[in-house]
C-alpha cells in the first residue's frame, strides 16, 4: 500500500495526464461524428491488414495441399493435350486409344546434373503404379528421362543428361526421325542423330517425340534446333537441340503410364523371336 | 499569494468568456484551403504561476477544456489539446530557466520575465497547442497539409493577439 502511495506521489502527474487524455479521447470518439468515423474506419483498415497477414500465413502452410491439387490438375490437362495430338491425326483411331496414356504426378527427391551419367529419384514408387521403362516428363514442354528401377516408394530415373539416353524424336511438320542423345556436358543442349541428309530441316524447327517407343506419346515438345551441320562422308545431319526445359531446377515430374505397352512389347518380341 | 489566486480565477473567467463569446465568432477563410481561428484560451493555463503543481494544471485544463467544448459542440477535442499543453508547459518552463532560477512567486508574463523569455515561451507553447488541436480535430495525418496550414496561420494571429493583450493588461500576477 505504501508503495502505491509513493508511486502516485512520484508519477501522479503523469498518470493523471494519461487518464485525462484517455477520457478526452473517449469523448472525442464517442460524441464527434467525423472523428468517430475516421476511428472506426482506420481500425477496420488495421483489422483487415491483420486478417490479411493471417490468411497469408495459413495459405503458406497450406501450400503443399494446393501444390498436390495443382499437380493433379496439370496431369489431366497434359493427358488432354496428348489426346488432342492424336485426334488431329489423319488416320482415325479407335475410341479406346484416347485413354492410352495417363499421368502420375510425383515430386523429385534427389537429382544429379553435373555428372556424365545423371539420375533423378522420384518420391513415388510401385505402390503408385510406376513401373520400369516408363517415360518421365516435367510438363508438356519437356522430357526428363526414363524410369530405370522401382522400389515400393521410390523410383530411379535415368535423366536425359545421361550418356546412355537414346530417345526417338522427330521434327515437327517434317519427315524422318532420329534419336536424341547427350554428347556435350551442357545440361541445356542435346544432339539429334540419324536424320538423313535428304530431309529438309531449318534452324528453329521444333523437335518432338516421335511416339515410336512405348515410353513417350507422340508430340511432346523437346526443344528447338539451334544449329546443324552435315558431316562429310555420312548420310546424316549432326543437329544440336536446345531443350525447352531447364533440367537443373526441376522439382516436380509426371510419369507417363501407357496402358498398352506390354501388349505392344509382346507383339514386337514375337516378331523378333521368329 | 491570495491575490495571485484571485487574479488567475478572474483571468480564467475572462479568457473563457472572451473565447466563447467573441473569438468563437471570428474565423477567416483562407481561399477555401484553411481557416484562421483565434485560439487564445491556452493563456489561461500558460499564464498561471511558474511553481503551480502539475496535477492542478491538468485538472484545471481538463475542466476548462470540457467547458469550452460544450460551447464549441466538440466534446473532448479542446480538452485533449489543453491537457496536453498543460502537461508540457512545465517542460518548456524548465528549458527556458534563467541562470539564477525562478523565484517562488514568478509568473510567466511579459512584464515579469522580459520580452525575449515571454516570446519564446508563449510561441513554443501556442505552436504546440495549435498543432495538437488541429491534429485531433482532423484525427488523421492524411490531412497533413490542412493541419499544417491551419496551424501556421492560426498560430500567427493568436500569437500577435496574445502579445497585444499582454501590452494592454499589465497585471502584477
Tab-separated table of C-alpha atoms in Angstrom:
chain	number	residue	atom	x	y	z
A	1	UNK	CA	0.000	0.000	0.000
A	2	UNK	CA	2.823	2.346	0.927
A	3	UNK	CA	4.436	1.591	-2.378
A	4	UNK	CA	1.270	2.530	-4.272
A	5	UNK	CA	1.070	5.844	-2.414
A	6	UNK	CA	4.723	6.501	-3.190
A	7	UNK	CA	4.173	5.656	-6.817
A	8	UNK	CA	1.350	8.174	-7.013
A	9	UNK	CA	3.401	10.809	-5.248
A	10	UNK	CA	6.194	10.330	-7.759
A	11	UNK	CA	4.329	9.815	-11.009
A	12	UNK	CA	0.876	11.163	-10.099
A	13	UNK	CA	1.012	13.993	-12.599
A	14	UNK	CA	1.957	11.677	-15.470
A	15	UNK	CA	-0.699	9.128	-14.549
A	16	UNK	CA	-3.245	11.912	-14.291
A	17	UNK	CA	-2.200	13.253	-17.694
A	18	UNK	CA	-2.681	9.860	-19.313
A	19	UNK	CA	-6.034	9.315	-17.590
A	20	UNK	CA	-7.346	12.730	-18.592
A	21	UNK	CA	-6.220	12.261	-22.193
A	22	UNK	CA	-7.902	8.875	-22.309
A	23	UNK	CA	-11.142	10.457	-21.049
A	24	UNK	CA	-10.816	13.187	-23.681
A	25	UNK	CA	-10.257	10.735	-26.499
A	26	UNK	CA	-13.129	8.607	-25.267
A	27	UNK	CA	-15.338	11.674	-25.504
A	28	UNK	CA	-13.919	12.621	-28.920
A	29	UNK	CA	-14.512	9.212	-30.414
A	30	UNK	CA	-17.964	8.752	-28.947
A	31	UNK	CA	-19.504	12.174	-29.445
A	32	UNK	CA	-17.896	13.577	-32.612
A	33	UNK	CA	-19.205	12.112	-35.852
A	34	UNK	CA	-16.232	12.853	-38.096
A	35	UNK	CA	-13.628	11.594	-35.629
A	36	UNK	CA	-15.744	8.566	-34.812
A	37	UNK	CA	-15.959	7.661	-38.490
A	38	UNK	CA	-12.217	8.051	-39.006
A	39	UNK	CA	-11.500	5.987	-35.908
A	40	UNK	CA	-13.836	3.185	-36.941
A	41	UNK	CA	-12.552	3.263	-40.500
A	42	UNK	CA	-8.885	3.108	-39.635
A	43	UNK	CA	-9.440	0.434	-37.017
A	44	UNK	CA	-11.215	-1.538	-39.721
A	45	UNK	CA	-8.240	-0.981	-42.002
A	46	UNK	CA	-5.811	-2.312	-39.381
A	47	UNK	CA	-8.051	-5.258	-38.578
A	48	UNK	CA	-8.230	-6.061	-42.290
A	49	UNK	CA	-4.444	-5.862	-42.549
A	50	UNK	CA	-4.003	-8.280	-39.672
A	51	UNK	CA	-6.538	-10.648	-41.190
A	52	UNK	CA	-4.683	-10.447	-44.487
A	53	UNK	CA	-1.377	-11.381	-42.863
A	54	UNK	CA	-3.051	-14.245	-41.061
A	55	UNK	CA	-4.541	-15.598	-44.289
A	56	UNK	CA	-1.130	-15.268	-45.938
A	57	UNK	CA	0.419	-17.437	-43.241
A	58	UNK	CA	-2.336	-20.032	-43.381
A	59	UNK	CA	-2.039	-20.092	-47.168
A	60	UNK	CA	1.667	-20.727	-46.852
A	61	UNK	CA	1.113	-23.636	-44.508
A	62	UNK	CA	-1.430	-24.929	-46.997
A	63	UNK	CA	0.945	-24.770	-49.965
A	64	UNK	CA	1.652	-28.486	-50.029
A	65	UNK	CA	-2.002	-29.410	-50.462
A	66	UNK	CA	-2.505	-26.755	-53.077
A	67	UNK	CA	0.566	-27.942	-54.922
A	68	UNK	CA	-0.725	-31.502	-54.954
A	69	UNK	CA	-4.079	-30.491	-56.323
A	70	UNK	CA	-2.412	-28.335	-58.967
A	71	UNK	CA	-0.207	-31.269	-59.952
A	72	UNK	CA	-3.276	-33.441	-60.464
A	73	UNK	CA	-4.966	-30.747	-62.468
A	74	UNK	CA	-1.855	-30.372	-64.622
A	75	UNK	CA	-1.737	-34.122	-65.159
A	76	UNK	CA	-5.253	-34.201	-66.572
A	77	UNK	CA	-4.525	-31.176	-68.763
A	78	UNK	CA	-1.412	-32.790	-70.234
A	79	UNK	CA	-3.366	-36.002	-70.830
A	80	UNK	CA	-5.898	-33.945	-72.747
A	81	UNK	CA	-3.130	-32.338	-74.807
A	82	UNK	CA	-1.764	-35.752	-75.743
A	83	UNK	CA	-5.264	-36.855	-76.707
A	84	UNK	CA	-5.683	-33.793	-78.916
A	85	UNK	CA	-2.360	-34.527	-80.582
A	86	UNK	CA	-3.622	-37.963	-81.569
A	87	UNK	CA	-7.124	-36.833	-82.512
A	88	UNK	CA	-5.664	-34.463	-85.115
A	89	UNK	CA	-4.227	-37.488	-86.949
A	90	UNK	CA	-5.325	-38.204	-90.471
A	91	UNK	CA	-5.988	-41.799	-89.595
A	92	UNK	CA	-8.996	-42.139	-87.329
A	93	UNK	CA	-8.259	-44.157	-84.229
A	94	UNK	CA	-10.377	-46.402	-82.102
A	95	UNK	CA	-12.039	-44.848	-79.076
A	96	UNK	CA	-10.003	-46.888	-76.645
A	97	UNK	CA	-6.886	-45.215	-77.942
A	98	UNK	CA	-7.778	-41.903	-76.387
A	99	UNK	CA	-7.192	-43.134	-72.867
A	100	UNK	CA	-3.999	-44.964	-73.648
A	101	UNK	CA	-1.805	-42.571	-71.682
A	102	UNK	CA	-2.343	-41.397	-68.146
A	103	UNK	CA	-0.008	-39.413	-65.918
A	104	UNK	CA	1.172	-39.960	-62.349
A	105	UNK	CA	2.355	-36.775	-60.637
A	106	UNK	CA	5.405	-37.098	-58.410
A	107	UNK	CA	7.927	-34.831	-56.751
A	108	UNK	CA	11.657	-35.186	-57.228
A	109	UNK	CA	13.624	-36.084	-54.087
A	110	UNK	CA	17.119	-36.163	-55.441
A	111	UNK	CA	18.905	-35.288	-58.635
A	112	UNK	CA	22.337	-35.011	-60.144
A	113	UNK	CA	23.195	-32.746	-63.042
A	114	UNK	CA	26.919	-32.354	-63.407
A	115	UNK	CA	27.976	-35.961	-63.830
A	116	UNK	CA	28.496	-37.825	-67.060
A	117	UNK	CA	25.564	-40.117	-66.227
A	118	UNK	CA	22.896	-38.236	-64.320
A	119	UNK	CA	19.952	-39.627	-62.380
A	120	UNK	CA	16.780	-38.471	-60.684
A	121	UNK	CA	14.961	-40.044	-57.767
A	122	UNK	CA	11.176	-39.698	-57.624
A	123	UNK	CA	9.285	-39.851	-54.338
A	124	UNK	CA	6.770	-42.334	-55.670
A	125	UNK	CA	7.232	-45.985	-56.488
A	126	UNK	CA	5.492	-49.186	-57.468
A	127	UNK	CA	2.796	-48.579	-54.879
A	128	UNK	CA	1.525	-45.705	-57.029
A	129	UNK	CA	1.747	-47.763	-60.222
A	130	UNK	CA	5.158	-46.717	-61.512
A	131	UNK	CA	6.957	-49.454	-63.438
A	132	UNK	CA	10.275	-49.906	-65.140
A	133	UNK	CA	10.784	-48.231	-68.554
A	134	UNK	CA	8.098	-45.617	-68.164
A	135	UNK	CA	8.780	-42.147	-69.543
A	136	UNK	CA	9.029	-39.140	-67.236
A	137	UNK	CA	8.204	-35.577	-68.269
A	138	UNK	CA	8.183	-32.307	-66.349
A	139	UNK	CA	5.474	-30.594	-68.369
A	140	UNK	CA	4.120	-30.762	-71.885
A	141	UNK	CA	7.306	-29.000	-72.872
A	142	UNK	CA	9.939	-31.254	-71.530
A	143	UNK	CA	11.163	-34.792	-71.175
A	144	UNK	CA	13.067	-35.667	-68.037
A	145	UNK	CA	14.071	-39.255	-68.535
A	146	UNK	CA	13.120	-42.913	-68.253
A	147	UNK	CA	12.373	-44.969	-65.147
A	148	UNK	CA	15.168	-47.480	-64.662
A	149	UNK	CA	14.453	-49.008	-61.291
A	150	UNK	CA	11.475	-49.023	-58.948
A	151	UNK	CA	11.131	-49.745	-55.255
A	152	UNK	CA	7.951	-49.598	-53.235
A	153	UNK	CA	8.119	-45.865	-52.518
A	154	UNK	CA	10.840	-44.538	-54.791
A	155	UNK	CA	11.807	-44.786	-58.397
A	156	UNK	CA	15.160	-44.215	-60.011
A	157	UNK	CA	15.056	-42.271	-63.231
A	158	UNK	CA	17.779	-42.145	-65.845
A	159	UNK	CA	17.997	-38.458	-66.725
A	160	UNK	CA	18.084	-37.169	-70.267
A	161	UNK	CA	21.562	-35.979	-69.374
A	162	UNK	CA	22.987	-39.477	-69.465
A	163	UNK	CA	25.361	-40.999	-71.952
A	164	UNK	CA	23.031	-43.985	-72.394
A	165	UNK	CA	19.962	-41.915	-73.268
A	166	UNK	CA	18.547	-42.618	-76.673
A	167	UNK	CA	15.044	-41.305	-77.334
A	168	UNK	CA	13.246	-41.494	-80.631
A	169	UNK	CA	12.428	-37.983	-81.819
A	170	UNK	CA	11.190	-36.334	-84.979
A	171	UNK	CA	10.939	-32.769	-86.213
A	172	UNK	CA	7.533	-31.176	-86.224
A	173	UNK	CA	5.912	-30.926	-89.697
A	174	UNK	CA	8.966	-32.578	-91.346
A	175	UNK	CA	9.542	-36.189	-92.217
A	176	UNK	CA	12.033	-38.621	-90.772
A	177	UNK	CA	13.004	-39.416	-87.257
A	178	UNK	CA	16.215	-39.796	-85.305
A	179	UNK	CA	17.416	-40.391	-81.828
A	180	UNK	CA	18.215	-37.858	-79.177
A	181	UNK	CA	21.499	-38.400	-77.319
A	182	UNK	CA	23.588	-36.385	-74.899
A	183	UNK	CA	27.145	-35.887	-76.044
A	184	UNK	CA	28.061	-32.469	-74.693
A	185	UNK	CA	28.350	-31.770	-70.969
A	186	UNK	CA	25.934	-28.869	-71.411
A	187	UNK	CA	22.689	-29.510	-69.468
A	188	UNK	CA	20.705	-27.355	-71.899
A	189	UNK	CA	21.819	-28.873	-75.219
A	190	UNK	CA	21.479	-32.347	-76.751
A	191	UNK	CA	22.269	-33.888	-80.084
A	192	UNK	CA	19.776	-35.321	-82.544
A	193	UNK	CA	21.300	-38.085	-84.668
A	194	UNK	CA	20.313	-40.155	-87.710
A	195	UNK	CA	18.126	-37.611	-89.502
A	196	UNK	CA	19.009	-38.408	-93.116
A	197	UNK	CA	20.557	-35.693	-95.274
A	198	UNK	CA	17.829	-35.773	-97.896
A	199	UNK	CA	15.298	-34.352	-95.446
A	200	UNK	CA	14.965	-30.585	-95.343
A	201	UNK	CA	15.394	-29.023	-91.914
A	202	UNK	CA	15.925	-25.479	-90.694
A	203	UNK	CA	17.270	-23.739	-87.627
A	204	UNK	CA	14.397	-23.055	-85.223
A	205	UNK	CA	12.402	-26.182	-86.068
A	206	UNK	CA	10.700	-27.803	-83.110
A	207	UNK	CA	11.838	-31.256	-82.052
A	208	UNK	CA	9.091	-33.511	-80.679
A	209	UNK	CA	8.931	-37.101	-79.511
A	210	UNK	CA	8.106	-39.437	-82.359
A	211	UNK	CA	5.864	-41.845	-80.486
A	212	UNK	CA	7.644	-44.865	-81.912
A	213	UNK	CA	8.657	-46.078	-78.473
A	214	UNK	CA	6.259	-47.247	-75.791
A	215	UNK	CA	7.659	-44.722	-73.318
A	216	UNK	CA	6.592	-41.359	-74.716
A	217	UNK	CA	3.481	-40.494	-76.689
A	218	UNK	CA	3.949	-38.560	-79.898
A	219	UNK	CA	4.083	-34.776	-79.820
A	220	UNK	CA	5.704	-33.938	-76.522
A	221	UNK	CA	7.866	-30.897	-77.145
A	222	UNK	CA	11.573	-31.408	-76.548
A	223	UNK	CA	13.446	-28.415	-77.885
A	224	UNK	CA	14.447	-26.293	-80.842
A	225	UNK	CA	17.133	-26.846	-83.446
A	226	UNK	CA	19.922	-24.452	-82.614
A	227	UNK	CA	22.307	-25.378	-85.415
A	228	UNK	CA	23.021	-28.284	-87.718
A	229	UNK	CA	25.974	-29.485	-89.776
A	230	UNK	CA	26.123	-32.114	-92.482
A	231	UNK	CA	29.125	-34.293	-91.793
A	232	UNK	CA	31.075	-35.214	-94.947
A	233	UNK	CA	31.117	-38.957	-95.590
A	234	UNK	CA	27.977	-39.546	-93.553
A	235	UNK	CA	24.343	-39.906	-94.510
A	236	UNK	CA	23.053	-37.978	-91.531
A	237	UNK	CA	22.964	-34.487	-90.099
A	238	UNK	CA	24.520	-33.633	-86.788
A	239	UNK	CA	21.887	-31.454	-85.098
A	240	UNK	CA	22.256	-29.510	-81.855
A	241	UNK	CA	18.966	-29.191	-79.988
A	242	UNK	CA	18.362	-26.597	-77.301
A	243	UNK	CA	15.995	-28.041	-74.702
A	244	UNK	CA	12.854	-26.154	-73.712
A	245	UNK	CA	13.054	-27.005	-70.039
A	246	UNK	CA	15.960	-26.475	-67.720
A	247	UNK	CA	16.743	-29.794	-66.062
A	248	UNK	CA	18.866	-28.137	-63.403
A	249	UNK	CA	15.958	-26.797	-61.367
A	250	UNK	CA	13.090	-29.237	-61.643
A	251	UNK	CA	11.006	-30.003	-58.589
A	252	UNK	CA	8.054	-31.962	-59.993
A	253	UNK	CA	7.564	-34.583	-62.643
A	254	UNK	CA	4.880	-36.694	-64.284
A	255	UNK	CA	5.364	-40.355	-65.022
A	256	UNK	CA	3.663	-41.480	-68.230
A	257	UNK	CA	1.646	-44.645	-67.856
A	258	UNK	CA	1.000	-46.436	-71.130
A	259	UNK	CA	-1.817	-48.926	-70.756
A	260	UNK	CA	-0.927	-50.831	-73.912
A	261	UNK	CA	2.862	-51.018	-73.577
A	262	UNK	CA	3.011	-54.670	-72.539
A	263	UNK	CA	0.816	-55.640	-75.481
A	264	UNK	CA	2.996	-53.716	-77.939
A	265	UNK	CA	6.235	-55.032	-76.468
A	266	UNK	CA	4.949	-58.611	-76.527
A	267	UNK	CA	3.926	-58.356	-80.178
A	268	UNK	CA	7.265	-56.874	-81.204
A	269	UNK	CA	9.140	-59.561	-79.268
A	270	UNK	CA	7.233	-62.320	-81.042
A	271	UNK	CA	8.298	-60.898	-84.407
A	272	UNK	CA	11.924	-60.728	-83.327
A	273	UNK	CA	11.837	-64.288	-81.992
A	274	UNK	CA	10.589	-65.820	-85.198
B	1	UNK	CA	-0.413	34.627	-2.780
B	2	UNK	CA	-4.087	35.217	-2.325
B	3	UNK	CA	-4.121	37.949	-4.903
B	4	UNK	CA	-2.359	35.624	-7.333
B	5	UNK	CA	-5.201	33.115	-7.000
B	6	UNK	CA	-7.777	35.860	-7.406
B	7	UNK	CA	-6.049	37.240	-10.489
B	8	UNK	CA	-5.899	33.807	-12.023
B	9	UNK	CA	-9.521	32.999	-11.328
B	10	UNK	CA	-10.635	36.296	-12.825
B	11	UNK	CA	-8.333	35.783	-15.811
B	12	UNK	CA	-9.655	32.273	-16.419
B	13	UNK	CA	-13.238	33.512	-16.378
B	14	UNK	CA	-12.467	36.458	-18.658
B	15	UNK	CA	-10.473	34.369	-21.118
B	16	UNK	CA	-13.236	31.801	-21.197
B	17	UNK	CA	-15.954	34.378	-21.829
B	18	UNK	CA	-13.829	36.157	-24.449
B	19	UNK	CA	-13.131	32.918	-26.236
B	20	UNK	CA	-16.723	31.619	-26.405
B	21	UNK	CA	-18.465	34.972	-26.870
B	22	UNK	CA	-16.096	36.870	-29.151
B	23	UNK	CA	-13.320	34.767	-30.684
B	24	UNK	CA	-15.541	31.811	-31.471
B	25	UNK	CA	-17.441	34.007	-33.922
B	26	UNK	CA	-14.310	35.186	-35.762
B	27	UNK	CA	-12.975	32.870	-38.418
B	28	UNK	CA	-11.320	33.947	-41.638
B	29	UNK	CA	-11.380	31.703	-44.640
B	30	UNK	CA	-8.091	31.467	-46.489
B	31	UNK	CA	-9.074	30.786	-50.085
B	32	UNK	CA	-11.090	27.760	-49.049
B	33	UNK	CA	-7.911	25.908	-48.089
B	34	UNK	CA	-7.655	26.711	-44.425
B	35	UNK	CA	-9.336	28.714	-41.737
B	36	UNK	CA	-7.841	31.145	-39.288
B	37	UNK	CA	-9.075	30.511	-35.757
B	38	UNK	CA	-8.331	32.653	-32.743
B	39	UNK	CA	-7.337	30.158	-30.081
B	40	UNK	CA	-6.292	32.489	-27.266
B	41	UNK	CA	-7.690	30.375	-24.419
B	42	UNK	CA	-4.422	28.469	-23.677
B	43	UNK	CA	-3.081	31.610	-21.987
B	44	UNK	CA	-5.455	30.903	-19.087
B	45	UNK	CA	-3.267	27.891	-18.304
B	46	UNK	CA	0.013	29.263	-19.657
B	47	UNK	CA	-0.038	32.430	-17.540
B	48	UNK	CA	-0.513	30.647	-14.210
B	49	UNK	CA	2.376	30.973	-11.685
B	50	UNK	CA	5.583	29.137	-12.568
B	51	UNK	CA	5.523	26.949	-9.467
B	52	UNK	CA	1.960	25.723	-9.937
B	53	UNK	CA	1.999	21.968	-9.482
B	54	UNK	CA	1.264	19.758	-12.452
B	55	UNK	CA	-1.888	17.991	-11.156
B	56	UNK	CA	-3.551	21.355	-10.521
B	57	UNK	CA	-2.705	22.488	-14.035
B	58	UNK	CA	-4.001	19.256	-15.545
B	59	UNK	CA	-7.307	19.287	-13.674
B	60	UNK	CA	-7.898	22.958	-14.435
B	61	UNK	CA	-7.050	22.381	-18.113
B	62	UNK	CA	-9.428	19.456	-18.282
B	63	UNK	CA	-12.340	21.317	-16.705
B	64	UNK	CA	-11.646	24.422	-18.778
B	65	UNK	CA	-11.420	22.355	-21.984
B	66	UNK	CA	-14.632	20.456	-21.312
B	67	UNK	CA	-16.467	23.706	-20.570
B	68	UNK	CA	-15.107	25.177	-23.799
B	69	UNK	CA	-16.141	22.071	-25.694
B	70	UNK	CA	-19.722	22.485	-24.551
B	71	UNK	CA	-19.835	25.799	-26.382
B	72	UNK	CA	-17.903	24.502	-29.367
B	73	UNK	CA	-20.027	21.356	-29.661
B	74	UNK	CA	-16.934	19.181	-29.910
B	75	UNK	CA	-16.749	17.054	-26.745
B	76	UNK	CA	-13.153	16.338	-25.815
B	77	UNK	CA	-11.197	17.999	-28.597
B	78	UNK	CA	-10.258	21.248	-26.843
B	79	UNK	CA	-9.912	19.388	-23.573
B	80	UNK	CA	-7.454	16.882	-25.039
B	81	UNK	CA	-5.337	19.631	-26.611
B	82	UNK	CA	-5.380	21.790	-23.497
B	83	UNK	CA	-4.497	18.913	-21.161
B	84	UNK	CA	-1.549	18.160	-23.410
B	85	UNK	CA	-0.461	21.796	-23.349
B	86	UNK	CA	-0.768	21.898	-19.543
B	87	UNK	CA	1.358	18.742	-19.361
B	88	UNK	CA	4.232	20.114	-21.471
B	89	UNK	CA	4.029	23.650	-20.011
B	90	UNK	CA	6.385	22.837	-17.152
B	91	UNK	CA	8.843	21.159	-19.525
B	92	UNK	CA	9.048	24.330	-21.612
B	93	UNK	CA	9.480	26.420	-18.462
B	94	UNK	CA	12.349	24.177	-17.302
B	95	UNK	CA	14.021	24.513	-20.721
B	96	UNK	CA	13.799	28.310	-20.580
B	97	UNK	CA	15.024	28.570	-16.983
B	98	UNK	CA	17.282	31.643	-16.433
B	99	UNK	CA	20.753	31.267	-14.891
B	100	UNK	CA	19.626	32.260	-11.396
B	101	UNK	CA	16.472	30.096	-11.459
B	102	UNK	CA	12.895	31.114	-10.800
B	103	UNK	CA	11.576	32.908	-7.741
B	104	UNK	CA	8.852	31.259	-5.727
B	105	UNK	CA	6.266	33.831	-6.846
B	106	UNK	CA	7.300	34.215	-10.503
B	107	UNK	CA	4.531	34.399	-13.087
B	108	UNK	CA	5.298	33.843	-16.801
B	109	UNK	CA	4.157	37.251	-18.005
B	110	UNK	CA	5.776	39.788	-20.318
B	111	UNK	CA	6.239	42.313	-17.532
B	112	UNK	CA	7.884	39.939	-15.073
B	113	UNK	CA	10.037	37.711	-17.270
B	114	UNK	CA	11.003	40.115	-20.056
B	115	UNK	CA	10.108	40.205	-23.759
B	116	UNK	CA	12.616	37.627	-25.022
B	117	UNK	CA	11.699	34.989	-22.453
B	118	UNK	CA	7.961	35.573	-22.867
B	119	UNK	CA	8.016	35.485	-26.676
B	120	UNK	CA	9.931	32.222	-26.824
B	121	UNK	CA	7.760	30.654	-24.093
B	122	UNK	CA	4.401	31.653	-25.489
B	123	UNK	CA	5.330	30.945	-29.129
B	124	UNK	CA	6.517	27.380	-28.438
B	125	UNK	CA	3.543	26.610	-26.206
B	126	UNK	CA	0.985	28.123	-28.569
B	127	UNK	CA	2.501	26.446	-31.615
B	128	UNK	CA	2.370	23.056	-29.926
B	129	UNK	CA	-1.152	23.668	-28.710
B	130	UNK	CA	-2.415	24.778	-32.130
B	131	UNK	CA	-0.785	21.843	-33.850
B	132	UNK	CA	-2.162	19.322	-31.364
B	133	UNK	CA	-5.608	20.903	-31.559
B	134	UNK	CA	-5.821	20.737	-35.359
B	135	UNK	CA	-4.334	17.246	-35.427
B	136	UNK	CA	-7.001	15.971	-33.041
B	137	UNK	CA	-9.670	17.852	-34.941
B	138	UNK	CA	-8.634	16.267	-38.244
B	139	UNK	CA	-7.909	12.992	-36.398
B	140	UNK	CA	-5.847	11.603	-39.235
B	141	UNK	CA	-2.500	12.621	-40.685
B	142	UNK	CA	-3.936	12.046	-44.124
B	143	UNK	CA	-4.913	15.722	-43.874
B	144	UNK	CA	-1.387	16.799	-43.037
B	145	UNK	CA	-1.421	19.735	-45.467
B	146	UNK	CA	-4.622	21.172	-43.984
B	147	UNK	CA	-3.350	20.641	-40.443
B	148	UNK	CA	-0.114	22.409	-41.337
B	149	UNK	CA	-1.807	25.440	-42.956
B	150	UNK	CA	-4.382	25.800	-40.176
B	151	UNK	CA	-1.663	25.563	-37.556
B	152	UNK	CA	0.621	28.155	-39.125
B	153	UNK	CA	-1.997	30.835	-39.798
B	154	UNK	CA	-3.973	30.362	-36.592
B	155	UNK	CA	-0.738	30.424	-34.632
B	156	UNK	CA	0.363	33.726	-36.181
B	157	UNK	CA	-2.879	35.611	-35.472
B	158	UNK	CA	-3.246	34.132	-31.982
B	159	UNK	CA	0.357	34.928	-31.131
B	160	UNK	CA	0.023	38.572	-32.213
B	161	UNK	CA	-3.210	38.902	-30.274
B	162	UNK	CA	-1.729	37.442	-27.097
B	163	UNK	CA	1.213	39.884	-27.312
B	164	UNK	CA	-1.159	42.798	-27.745
B	165	UNK	CA	-3.208	41.639	-24.746
B	166	UNK	CA	-0.026	41.409	-22.677
B	167	UNK	CA	0.839	45.014	-23.521
B	168	UNK	CA	-2.653	46.191	-22.619
B	169	UNK	CA	-3.209	44.236	-19.373
B	170	UNK	CA	-0.020	44.601	-17.392
B	171	UNK	CA	-1.135	42.542	-14.403
B	172	UNK	CA	1.095	42.017	-11.405
B	173	UNK	CA	0.373	38.289	-11.250
